[in-house]
XYZ file of C-alpha atoms in Angstrom:
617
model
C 5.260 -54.208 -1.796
C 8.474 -56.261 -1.369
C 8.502 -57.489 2.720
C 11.524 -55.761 3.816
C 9.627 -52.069 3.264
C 6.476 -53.426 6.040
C 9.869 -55.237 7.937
C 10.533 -51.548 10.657
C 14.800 -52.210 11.905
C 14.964 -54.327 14.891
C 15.415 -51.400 17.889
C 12.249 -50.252 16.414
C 9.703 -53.230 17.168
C 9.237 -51.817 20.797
C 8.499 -48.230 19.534
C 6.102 -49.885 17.075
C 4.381 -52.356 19.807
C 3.991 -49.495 22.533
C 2.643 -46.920 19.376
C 0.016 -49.711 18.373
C -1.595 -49.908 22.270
C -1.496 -46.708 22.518
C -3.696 -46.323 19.617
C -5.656 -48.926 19.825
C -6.623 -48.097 23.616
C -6.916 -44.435 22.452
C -9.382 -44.983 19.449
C -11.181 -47.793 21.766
C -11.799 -45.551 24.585
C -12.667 -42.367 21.786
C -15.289 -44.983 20.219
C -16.553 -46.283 23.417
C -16.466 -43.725 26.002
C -19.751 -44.039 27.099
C -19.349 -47.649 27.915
C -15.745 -47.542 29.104
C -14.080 -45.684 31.819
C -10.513 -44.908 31.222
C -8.315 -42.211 32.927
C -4.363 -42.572 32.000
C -2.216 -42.848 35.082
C 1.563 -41.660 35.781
C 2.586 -45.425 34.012
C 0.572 -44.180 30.742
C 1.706 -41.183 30.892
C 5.274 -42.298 31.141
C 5.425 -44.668 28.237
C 3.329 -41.990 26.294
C 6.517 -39.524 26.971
C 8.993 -42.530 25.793
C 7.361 -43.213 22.585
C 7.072 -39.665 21.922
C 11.338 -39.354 22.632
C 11.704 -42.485 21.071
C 10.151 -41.330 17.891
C 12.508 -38.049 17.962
C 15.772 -40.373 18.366
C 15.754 -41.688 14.802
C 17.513 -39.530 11.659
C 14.761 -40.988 9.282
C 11.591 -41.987 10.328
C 10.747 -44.564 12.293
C 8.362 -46.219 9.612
C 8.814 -47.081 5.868
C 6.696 -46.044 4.410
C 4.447 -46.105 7.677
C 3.157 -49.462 6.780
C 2.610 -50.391 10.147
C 0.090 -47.822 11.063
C -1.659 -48.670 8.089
C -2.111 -46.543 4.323
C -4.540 -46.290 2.151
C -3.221 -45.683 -1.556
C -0.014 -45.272 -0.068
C -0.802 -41.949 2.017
C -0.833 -42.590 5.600
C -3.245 -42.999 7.438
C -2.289 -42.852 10.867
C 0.484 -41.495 12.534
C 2.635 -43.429 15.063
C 2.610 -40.812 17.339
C -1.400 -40.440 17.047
C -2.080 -42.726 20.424
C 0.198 -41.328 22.663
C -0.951 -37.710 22.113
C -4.801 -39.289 22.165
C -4.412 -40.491 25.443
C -2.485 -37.621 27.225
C -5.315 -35.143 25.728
C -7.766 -37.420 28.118
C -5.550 -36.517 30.654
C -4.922 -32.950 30.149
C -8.866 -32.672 29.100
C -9.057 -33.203 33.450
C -8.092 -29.921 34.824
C -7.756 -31.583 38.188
C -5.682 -34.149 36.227
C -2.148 -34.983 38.284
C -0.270 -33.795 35.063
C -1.430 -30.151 36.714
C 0.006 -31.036 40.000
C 3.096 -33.816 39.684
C 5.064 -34.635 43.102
C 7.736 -32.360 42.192
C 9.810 -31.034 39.858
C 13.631 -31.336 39.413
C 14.441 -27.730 39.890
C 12.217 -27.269 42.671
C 10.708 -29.284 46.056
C 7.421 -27.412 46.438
C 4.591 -29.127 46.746
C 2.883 -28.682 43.217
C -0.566 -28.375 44.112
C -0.170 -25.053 44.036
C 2.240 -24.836 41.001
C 0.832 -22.745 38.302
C -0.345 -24.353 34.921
C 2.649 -22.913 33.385
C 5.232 -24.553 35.859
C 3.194 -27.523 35.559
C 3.389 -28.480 31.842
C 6.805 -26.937 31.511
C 8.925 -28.343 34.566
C 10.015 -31.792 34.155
C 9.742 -33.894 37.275
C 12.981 -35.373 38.382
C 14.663 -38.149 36.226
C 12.713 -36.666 32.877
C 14.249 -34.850 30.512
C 10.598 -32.888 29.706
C 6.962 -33.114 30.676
C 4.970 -34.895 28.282
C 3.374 -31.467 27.008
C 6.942 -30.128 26.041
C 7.501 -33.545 23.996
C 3.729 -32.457 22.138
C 5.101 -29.269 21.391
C 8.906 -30.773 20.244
C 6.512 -33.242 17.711
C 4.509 -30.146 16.158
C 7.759 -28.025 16.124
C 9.711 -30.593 14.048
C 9.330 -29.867 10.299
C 11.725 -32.527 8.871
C 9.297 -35.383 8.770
C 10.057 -37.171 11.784
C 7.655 -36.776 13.931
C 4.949 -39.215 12.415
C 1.626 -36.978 13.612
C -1.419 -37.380 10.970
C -4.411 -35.128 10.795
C -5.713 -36.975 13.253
C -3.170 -36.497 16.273
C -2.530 -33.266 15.174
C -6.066 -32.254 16.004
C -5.475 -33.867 19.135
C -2.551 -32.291 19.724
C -4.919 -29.137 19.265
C -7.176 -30.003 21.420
C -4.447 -30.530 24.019
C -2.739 -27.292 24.005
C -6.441 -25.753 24.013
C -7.078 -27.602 27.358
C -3.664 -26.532 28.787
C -4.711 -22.904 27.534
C -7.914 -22.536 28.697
C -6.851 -24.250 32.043
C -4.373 -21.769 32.517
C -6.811 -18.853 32.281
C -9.566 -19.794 34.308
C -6.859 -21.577 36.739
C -4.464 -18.972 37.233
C -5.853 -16.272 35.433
C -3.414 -15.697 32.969
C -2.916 -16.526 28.542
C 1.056 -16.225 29.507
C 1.433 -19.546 28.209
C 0.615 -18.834 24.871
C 3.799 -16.907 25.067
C 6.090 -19.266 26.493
C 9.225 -20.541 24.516
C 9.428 -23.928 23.386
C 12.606 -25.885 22.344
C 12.820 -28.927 20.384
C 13.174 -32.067 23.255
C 16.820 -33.640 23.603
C 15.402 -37.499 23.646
C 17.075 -40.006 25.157
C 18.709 -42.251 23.219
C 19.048 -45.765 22.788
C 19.600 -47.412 26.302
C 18.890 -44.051 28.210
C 21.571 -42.248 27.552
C 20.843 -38.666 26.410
C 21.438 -38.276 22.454
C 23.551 -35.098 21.515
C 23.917 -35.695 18.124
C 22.604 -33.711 15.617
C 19.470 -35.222 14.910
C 18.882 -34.825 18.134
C 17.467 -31.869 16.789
C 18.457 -29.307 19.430
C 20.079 -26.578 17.270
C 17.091 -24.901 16.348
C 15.984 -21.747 18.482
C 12.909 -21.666 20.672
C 9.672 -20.859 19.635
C 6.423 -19.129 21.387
C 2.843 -21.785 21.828
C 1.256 -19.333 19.793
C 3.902 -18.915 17.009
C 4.082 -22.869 16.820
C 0.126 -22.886 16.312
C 0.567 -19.860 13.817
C 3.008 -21.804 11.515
C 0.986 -25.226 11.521
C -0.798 -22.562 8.808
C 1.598 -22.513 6.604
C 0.367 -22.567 3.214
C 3.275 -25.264 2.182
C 2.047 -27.133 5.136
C -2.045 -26.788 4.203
C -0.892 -27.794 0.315
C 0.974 -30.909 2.064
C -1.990 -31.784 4.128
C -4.443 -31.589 1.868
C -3.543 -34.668 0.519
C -3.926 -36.513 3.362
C -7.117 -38.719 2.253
C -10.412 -38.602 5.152
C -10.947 -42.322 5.834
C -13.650 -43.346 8.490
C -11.116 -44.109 11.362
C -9.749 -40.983 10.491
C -12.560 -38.909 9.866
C -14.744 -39.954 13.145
C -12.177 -37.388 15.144
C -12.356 -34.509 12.367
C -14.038 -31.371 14.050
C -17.594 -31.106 13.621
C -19.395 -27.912 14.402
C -23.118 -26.986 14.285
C -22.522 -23.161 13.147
C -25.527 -22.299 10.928
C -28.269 -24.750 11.583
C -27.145 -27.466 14.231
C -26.743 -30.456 11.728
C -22.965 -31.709 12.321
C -20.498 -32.124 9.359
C -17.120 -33.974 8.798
C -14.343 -31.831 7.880
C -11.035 -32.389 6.009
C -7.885 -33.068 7.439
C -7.275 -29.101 6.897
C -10.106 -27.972 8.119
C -9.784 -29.595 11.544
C -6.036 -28.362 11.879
C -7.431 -24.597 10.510
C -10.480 -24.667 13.382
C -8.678 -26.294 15.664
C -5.812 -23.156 15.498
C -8.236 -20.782 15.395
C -10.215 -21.582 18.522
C -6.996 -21.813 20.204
C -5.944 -18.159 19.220
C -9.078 -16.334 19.710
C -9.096 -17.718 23.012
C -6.194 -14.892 23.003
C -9.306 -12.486 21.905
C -12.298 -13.481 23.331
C -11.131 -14.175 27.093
C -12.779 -12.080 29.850
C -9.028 -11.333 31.078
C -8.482 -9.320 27.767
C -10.127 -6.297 29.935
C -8.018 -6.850 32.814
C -5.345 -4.683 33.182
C -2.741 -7.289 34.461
C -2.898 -9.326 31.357
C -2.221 -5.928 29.208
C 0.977 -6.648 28.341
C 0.390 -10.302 27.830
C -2.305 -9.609 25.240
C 0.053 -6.930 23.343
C 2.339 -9.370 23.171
C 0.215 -12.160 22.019
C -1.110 -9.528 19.066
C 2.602 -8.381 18.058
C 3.889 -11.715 17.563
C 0.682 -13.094 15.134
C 1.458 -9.856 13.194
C 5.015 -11.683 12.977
C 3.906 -15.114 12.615
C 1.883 -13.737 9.544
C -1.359 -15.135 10.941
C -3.767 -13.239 8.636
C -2.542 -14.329 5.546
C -1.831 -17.712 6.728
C -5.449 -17.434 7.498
C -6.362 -16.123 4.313
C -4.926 -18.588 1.927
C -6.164 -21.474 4.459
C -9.857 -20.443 2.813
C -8.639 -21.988 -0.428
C -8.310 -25.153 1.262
C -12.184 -24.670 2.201
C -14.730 -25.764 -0.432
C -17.782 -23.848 -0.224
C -19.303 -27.375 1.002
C -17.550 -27.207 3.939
C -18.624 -23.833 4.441
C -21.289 -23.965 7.332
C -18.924 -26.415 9.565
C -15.782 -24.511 8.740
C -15.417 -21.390 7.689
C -17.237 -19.632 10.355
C -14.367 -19.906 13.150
C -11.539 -18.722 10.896
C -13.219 -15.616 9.321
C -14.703 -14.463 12.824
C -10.946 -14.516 13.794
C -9.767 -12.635 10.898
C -12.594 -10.248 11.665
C -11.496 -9.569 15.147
C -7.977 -9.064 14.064
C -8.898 -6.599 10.667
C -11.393 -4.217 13.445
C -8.741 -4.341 16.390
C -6.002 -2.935 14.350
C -5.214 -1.218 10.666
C -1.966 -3.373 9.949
C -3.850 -6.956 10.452
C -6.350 -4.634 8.169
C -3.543 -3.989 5.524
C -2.290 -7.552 6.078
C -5.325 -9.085 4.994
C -5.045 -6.525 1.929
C -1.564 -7.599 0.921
C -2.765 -11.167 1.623
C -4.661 -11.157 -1.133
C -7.652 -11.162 1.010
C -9.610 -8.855 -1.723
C -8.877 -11.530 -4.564
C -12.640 -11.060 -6.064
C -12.713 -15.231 -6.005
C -11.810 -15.133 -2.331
C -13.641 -12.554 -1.156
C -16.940 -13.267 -3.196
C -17.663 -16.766 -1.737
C -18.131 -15.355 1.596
C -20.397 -12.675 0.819
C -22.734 -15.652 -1.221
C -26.110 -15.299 -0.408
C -29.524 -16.535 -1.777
C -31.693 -14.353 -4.315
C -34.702 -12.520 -2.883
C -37.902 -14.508 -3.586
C -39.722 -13.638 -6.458
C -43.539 -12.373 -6.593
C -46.673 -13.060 -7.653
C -48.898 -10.519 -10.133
C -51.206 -10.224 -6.627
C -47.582 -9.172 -4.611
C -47.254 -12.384 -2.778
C -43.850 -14.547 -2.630
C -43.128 -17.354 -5.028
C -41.267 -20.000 -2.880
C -37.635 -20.306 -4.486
C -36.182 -23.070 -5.547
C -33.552 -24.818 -3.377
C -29.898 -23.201 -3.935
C -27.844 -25.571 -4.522
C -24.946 -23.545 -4.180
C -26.193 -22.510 -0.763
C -25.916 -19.110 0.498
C -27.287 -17.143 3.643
C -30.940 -18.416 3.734
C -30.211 -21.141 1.437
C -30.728 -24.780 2.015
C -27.765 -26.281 -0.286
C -24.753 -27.892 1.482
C -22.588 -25.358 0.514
C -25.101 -22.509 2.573
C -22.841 -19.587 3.698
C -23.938 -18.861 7.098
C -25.217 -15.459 7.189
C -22.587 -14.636 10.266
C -20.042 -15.538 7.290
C -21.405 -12.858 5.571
C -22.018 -10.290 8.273
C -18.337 -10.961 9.034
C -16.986 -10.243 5.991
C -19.070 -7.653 5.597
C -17.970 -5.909 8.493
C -13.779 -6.580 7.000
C -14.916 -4.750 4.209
C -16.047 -1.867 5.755
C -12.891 -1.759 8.172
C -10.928 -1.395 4.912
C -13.248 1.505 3.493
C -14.160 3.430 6.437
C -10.370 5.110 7.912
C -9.289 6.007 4.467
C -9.834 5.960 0.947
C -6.450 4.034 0.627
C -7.886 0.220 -0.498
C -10.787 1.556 -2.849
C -8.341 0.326 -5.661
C -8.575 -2.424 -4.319
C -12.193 -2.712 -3.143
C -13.219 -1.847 -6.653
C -11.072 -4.599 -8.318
C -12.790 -6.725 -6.232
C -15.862 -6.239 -7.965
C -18.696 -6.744 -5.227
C -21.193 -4.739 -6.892
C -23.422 -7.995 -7.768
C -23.159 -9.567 -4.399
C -24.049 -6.102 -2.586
C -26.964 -5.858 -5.238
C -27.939 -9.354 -3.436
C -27.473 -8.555 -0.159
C -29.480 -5.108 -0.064
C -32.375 -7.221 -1.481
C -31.663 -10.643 0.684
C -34.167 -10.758 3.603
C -32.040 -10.581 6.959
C -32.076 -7.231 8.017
C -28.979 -7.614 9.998
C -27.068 -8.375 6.667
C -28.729 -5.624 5.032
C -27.782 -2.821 7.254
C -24.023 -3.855 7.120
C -23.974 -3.994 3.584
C -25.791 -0.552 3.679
C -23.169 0.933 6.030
C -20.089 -0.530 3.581
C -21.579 1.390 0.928
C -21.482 4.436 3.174
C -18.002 3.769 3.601
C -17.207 3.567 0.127
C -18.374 7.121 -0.187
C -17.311 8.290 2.663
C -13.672 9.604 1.600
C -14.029 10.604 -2.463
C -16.694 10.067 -5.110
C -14.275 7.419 -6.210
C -17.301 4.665 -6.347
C -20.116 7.273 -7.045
C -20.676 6.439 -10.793
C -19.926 3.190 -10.051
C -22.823 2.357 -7.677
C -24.783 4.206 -9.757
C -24.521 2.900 -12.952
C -24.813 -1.131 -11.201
C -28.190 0.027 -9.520
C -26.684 0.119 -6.071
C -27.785 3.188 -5.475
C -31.563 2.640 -6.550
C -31.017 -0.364 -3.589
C -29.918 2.173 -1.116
C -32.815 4.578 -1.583
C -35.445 1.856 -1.266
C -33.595 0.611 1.606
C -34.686 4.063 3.306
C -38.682 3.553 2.838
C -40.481 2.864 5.510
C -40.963 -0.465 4.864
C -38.045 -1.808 5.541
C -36.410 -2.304 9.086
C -35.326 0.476 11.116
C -31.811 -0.504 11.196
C -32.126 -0.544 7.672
C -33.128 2.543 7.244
C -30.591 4.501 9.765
C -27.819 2.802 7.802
C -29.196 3.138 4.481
C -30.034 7.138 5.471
C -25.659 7.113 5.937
C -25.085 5.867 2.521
C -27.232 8.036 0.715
C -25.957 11.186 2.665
C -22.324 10.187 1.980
C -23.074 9.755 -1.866
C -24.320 13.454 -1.706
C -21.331 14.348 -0.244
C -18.580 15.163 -2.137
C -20.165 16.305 -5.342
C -23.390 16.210 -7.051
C -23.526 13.846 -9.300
C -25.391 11.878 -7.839
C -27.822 14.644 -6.969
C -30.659 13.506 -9.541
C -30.897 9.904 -8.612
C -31.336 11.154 -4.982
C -33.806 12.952 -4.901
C -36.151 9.989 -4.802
C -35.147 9.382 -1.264
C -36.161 12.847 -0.087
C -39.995 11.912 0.821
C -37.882 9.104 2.962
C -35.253 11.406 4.199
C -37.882 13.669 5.568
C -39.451 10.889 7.692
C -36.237 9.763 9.440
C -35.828 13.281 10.970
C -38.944 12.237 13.089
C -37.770 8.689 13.957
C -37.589 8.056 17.622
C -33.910 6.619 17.463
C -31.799 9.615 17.577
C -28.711 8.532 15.398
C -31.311 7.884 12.557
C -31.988 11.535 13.110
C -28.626 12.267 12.860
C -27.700 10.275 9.653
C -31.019 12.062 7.712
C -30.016 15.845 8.941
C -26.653 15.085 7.354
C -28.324 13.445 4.085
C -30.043 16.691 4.270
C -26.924 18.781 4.784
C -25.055 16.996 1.991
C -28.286 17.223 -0.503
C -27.812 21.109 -0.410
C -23.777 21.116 0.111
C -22.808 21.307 -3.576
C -25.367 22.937 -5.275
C -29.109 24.529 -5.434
C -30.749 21.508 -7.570
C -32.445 19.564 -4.740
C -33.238 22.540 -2.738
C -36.904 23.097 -4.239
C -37.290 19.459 -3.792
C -36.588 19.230 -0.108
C -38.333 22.694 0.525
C -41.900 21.328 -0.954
C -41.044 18.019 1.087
C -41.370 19.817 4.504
C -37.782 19.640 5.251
C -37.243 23.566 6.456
C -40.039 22.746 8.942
C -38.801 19.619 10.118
C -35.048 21.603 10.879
C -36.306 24.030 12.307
C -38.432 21.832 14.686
C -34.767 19.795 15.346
C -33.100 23.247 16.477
C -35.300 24.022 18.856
C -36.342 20.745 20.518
C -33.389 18.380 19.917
C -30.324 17.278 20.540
C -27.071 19.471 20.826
C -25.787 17.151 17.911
C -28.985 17.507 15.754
C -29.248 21.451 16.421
C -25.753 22.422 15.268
C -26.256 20.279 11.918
C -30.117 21.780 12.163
C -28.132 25.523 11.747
C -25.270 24.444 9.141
C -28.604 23.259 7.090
C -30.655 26.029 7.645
C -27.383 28.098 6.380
C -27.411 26.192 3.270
C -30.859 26.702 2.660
C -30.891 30.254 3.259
C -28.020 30.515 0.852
C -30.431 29.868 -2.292
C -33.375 31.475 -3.332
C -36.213 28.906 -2.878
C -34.767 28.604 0.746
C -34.304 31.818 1.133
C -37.487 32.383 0.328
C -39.096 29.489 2.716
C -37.071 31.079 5.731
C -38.601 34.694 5.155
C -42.196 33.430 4.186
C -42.657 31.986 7.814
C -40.872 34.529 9.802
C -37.736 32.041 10.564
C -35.890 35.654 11.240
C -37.953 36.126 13.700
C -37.875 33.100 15.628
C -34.262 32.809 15.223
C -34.413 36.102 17.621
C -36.392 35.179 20.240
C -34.485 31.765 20.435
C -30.655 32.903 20.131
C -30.425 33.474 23.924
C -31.777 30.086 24.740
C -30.068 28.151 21.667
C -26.534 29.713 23.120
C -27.257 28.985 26.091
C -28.071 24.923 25.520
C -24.897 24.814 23.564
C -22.889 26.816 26.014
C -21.728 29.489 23.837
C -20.117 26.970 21.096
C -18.150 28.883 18.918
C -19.282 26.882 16.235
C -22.719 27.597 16.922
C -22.332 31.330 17.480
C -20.464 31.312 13.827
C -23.587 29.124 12.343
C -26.230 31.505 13.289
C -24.209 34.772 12.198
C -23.807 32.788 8.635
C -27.856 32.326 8.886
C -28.260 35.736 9.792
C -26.183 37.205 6.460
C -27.875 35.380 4.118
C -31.013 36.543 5.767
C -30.142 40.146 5.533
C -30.567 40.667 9.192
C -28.364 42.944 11.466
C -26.245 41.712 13.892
């Protein structure tokens, strides 16, 4: 390009000379930290703070077209404001660091080594305008191009306000500061003097931490980033994580800003002062304004940003976050609905995992092929960690399990495949979630019942209750076959093959396994007589019986609304009188009333049982 466009305006060589050092002693010391020792003093921290003001004093930016930091096809590389934030993160990464405790401030004479983090980062001392953290924030706040920060300081940026954060609440015990209003810095201008003109940009209102970390999110920002190319000086300070199988992996310019946020915000989530009743307020706060900010479905378009290959480093983070959000409240829930979070393209990747193995004539496992596509269990790049799944597995069943008010939506969505996959996969941990969604999605109509049916899900369900699969398994798989038997019985034929299973559950050990098979019971003879020979050849009369008198005060009220139903048709009926049942039900009224405390409920059960029975009050 013609010289004048690498030639920066005169005033603007020192800026450029002071950004350079900065950067280079940054990116040495990043490179090299093992070999050299480097801890910025009040000096570096001061000219940090001026090129940081100095960059906000000019109407256009300070570099055209940012050839001095260096491009690479004409997108920049670097940022001129990437050093200075690089080397006060080394500072703020020390939590004993003096930009915790400065001399004093100019609004107050106290010693500062007892100053909170807050008053610390947000006090100038005297003779500054603002602390060197309030010039980070002014930077990230600015949205008219000035501010020069690349991928690269932005992350460090990130990492900065996480170290102020997390400072602050093991410090002083407190996330306040992730509430505190920022404004955008007054700089100095030329020759000292304070700049009030309008590109001083001071006219815009102040904004939360938080809600500037929520808007970094922006879709139109992600779409802007994304272009960004990853060189190798840039990409050495990308995130890296080792979620789902320890080997580290570079990730895009919008992937570190997208992890970066989100570790910063569930630190709002996650903190051991959530419990603690001082910080109540703090935390309501912090959740009312990310509702506001529109975190979720800044979150949930960020995932289009996030190739499947980026999957295991990336995408973990972000969708635990969402995940935390969808189960702490129904309108993050709905927000990730109206997102567009059920988009079957969105929602599908995450729930990606590898076919079960095939086998042999003899029974034995033929080793799969490598996916290539990855998947839980997989061993492509693009594996989806199976805590991907399990997390978006357990949004799915937030959605289903108040209401039947997204099964529109669930169904458009079609997941019936990927369940299919998932019921077979081998993690048991994946397969009991997936088992309990299903549950869900019966739980409130027989919207899906057909549905399931007719794609085989059901047929997965049953043999999810034999006893060969995990216990877990088979408690959560007893749920979904008790809820598809709920509503109507249309699904009654199908069923029945998971009566032999049924039966066995109401001897497991684990007493909510008990529970979830008396009310697949229950259900099997709520809407009709057609499974009740079934279950009566299968032992099941016995087996409730044995659960009134022996178990639980849960078990033995659902024990007597079963019995009820059985005694209400004739091969029941018939059961019940054949081994005296109206007989035992006399000698063990006193006690039953009196383990259940003269329940109202119970005392209307066993007059019910007593009707049908044709015995006398």
């Amino acid at each position: 390009p013609p010289t004048p466009l690498l030639t920066p305006p005169r005033p603007r060589w020192a800026l450029h000379r002071a950004a350079m050092a900065c950067l280079f002693v940054s990116q040495v010391y990043r490179d090299l930290k093992d070999v050299v020792s480097f801890t910025p003093d009040a000096s570096v921290v001061s000219g940090c703070t001026a090129i940081m003001a100095g960059i906000q004093t000019f109407s256009s930016p300070p570099v055209f077209p940012r050839a001095a930091v260096g491009t690479c096809f004409w997108f920049p590389v670097l940022g001129i404001a990437d050093g200075a934030i690089g080397l006060l993160l080394q500072g703020y990464e020390d939590h004993d660091s003096f930009l915790y405790n400065p001399p004093s401030t100019s609004s107050t004479t106290t010693t500062t080594s007892t100053a909170s983090t807050t008053i610390a980062v947000t006090t100038p001392i005297a003779g500054q305008s603002a602390t060197p953290f309030q010039h980070v924030i002014s930077l990230l706040k600015s949205s008219d191009g000035k501010s020069e920060v690349s991928p690269t300081g932005l992350l460090f940026a990130m990492r900065l306000i996480q170290n102020v954060a997390k400072r602050q609440e093991e410090k002083d015990k407190s996330l306040s500061l992730l509430l505190e209003l920022f404004k955008t810095v007054n700089p100095p201008g030329v020759g000292g003097v304070e700049d009030t003109s309008a590109t001083a940009g001071n006219s815009d209102p102040p904004i939360s931490l938080l809600g500037v970390l929520v808007r970094t999110l922006h879709p139109d920002y992600l779409k802007m980033l994304s272009f960004w190319p990853v060189t190798p000086t840039a990409s050495c300070h990308h995130a890296t994580s080792t979620t789902g199988g320890g080997s580290k992996v570079a990730a895009s310019p919008v992937a570190t800003l997208v992890l970066a946020v989100s570790n910063v915000v569930s630190l709002a989530l996650v903190s051991p002062l959530v419990a603690e009743a001082s910080q109540e307020r703090v935390i309501y706060d912090i959740h009312q304004l990310l509702y506001r900010e529109g975190l979720v479905a800044n979150l949930v378009t960020a995932f289009d940003y996030l190739p499947q290959s980026e999957a295991r480093a990336c995408w973990g983070t972000p969708l635990s976050l969402l995940t935390r959000l969808a189960v702490g409240s129904q309108h993050f829930a709905r927000s990730f609905v109206d997102a567009g979070g059920l988009d079957s393209a969105r929602i599908k990747r995450f729930l990606t995992v590898t076919p079960a193995a095939e086998k042999d004539k003899d029974g034995k496992e033929i080793k799969a092929a490598a996916d290539k596509d990855g998947g839980a269990g997989g061993t492509g790049e693009g594996k989806v960690p199976s805590a991907v799944v399990a997390d978006a597995l357990t949004i799915l069943s937030q959605l289903a399990r108040p209401s039947k008010d997204h099964y529109q939506a669930l169904h458009d969505a079609n997941l019936l495949d990927k369940l299919r996959a998932i019921l077979k996969h081998g993690d048991n941990a994946l397969k009991a979630k997936c088992c309990t969604f299903v549950g869900n999605l019966c739980k409130h109509s027989p919207f899906f019942y057909e549905t399931l049916h007719k794609n085989g899900v059901i047929d997965d369900i049953i043999f999810c209750c034999s006893p060969e699969n995990d216990p877990t398994v088979k408690k959560f798989a007893v749920f979904a076959a008790g809820n598809a038997a709920f509503h109507n019985a249309v699904l009654y034929t199908p069923l029945k093959a998971a009566i032999p299973y049924i039966v066995a559950l109401l001897k497991n050990s684990d007493e909510k396994s008990r529970l979830n098979a008396a009310g697949a019971v229950s259900n099997l003879l709520r809407n009709g007589h057609g499974l009740c020979g079934a279950l009566v050849q299968a032992g099941t009369v016995d087996e409730t019986i044995r659960m009134l008198l022996h178990d639980t005060l849960a078990l033995r009220k659902i024990s007597l609304i079963t019995l009820g139903s059985f005694a209400a048709y004739d091969d029941g009926k018939d059961k019940l009188v054949k081994i005296g049942f109206g007989a035992t039900l006399a000698k063990e009224e006193a006690g039953i009333l009196a383990f259940t405390k003269n329940d109202a409920n119970v005392v209307k059960y066993i007059s019910r049982i007593k009707q049908r029975l044709g015995i006398s009050e």
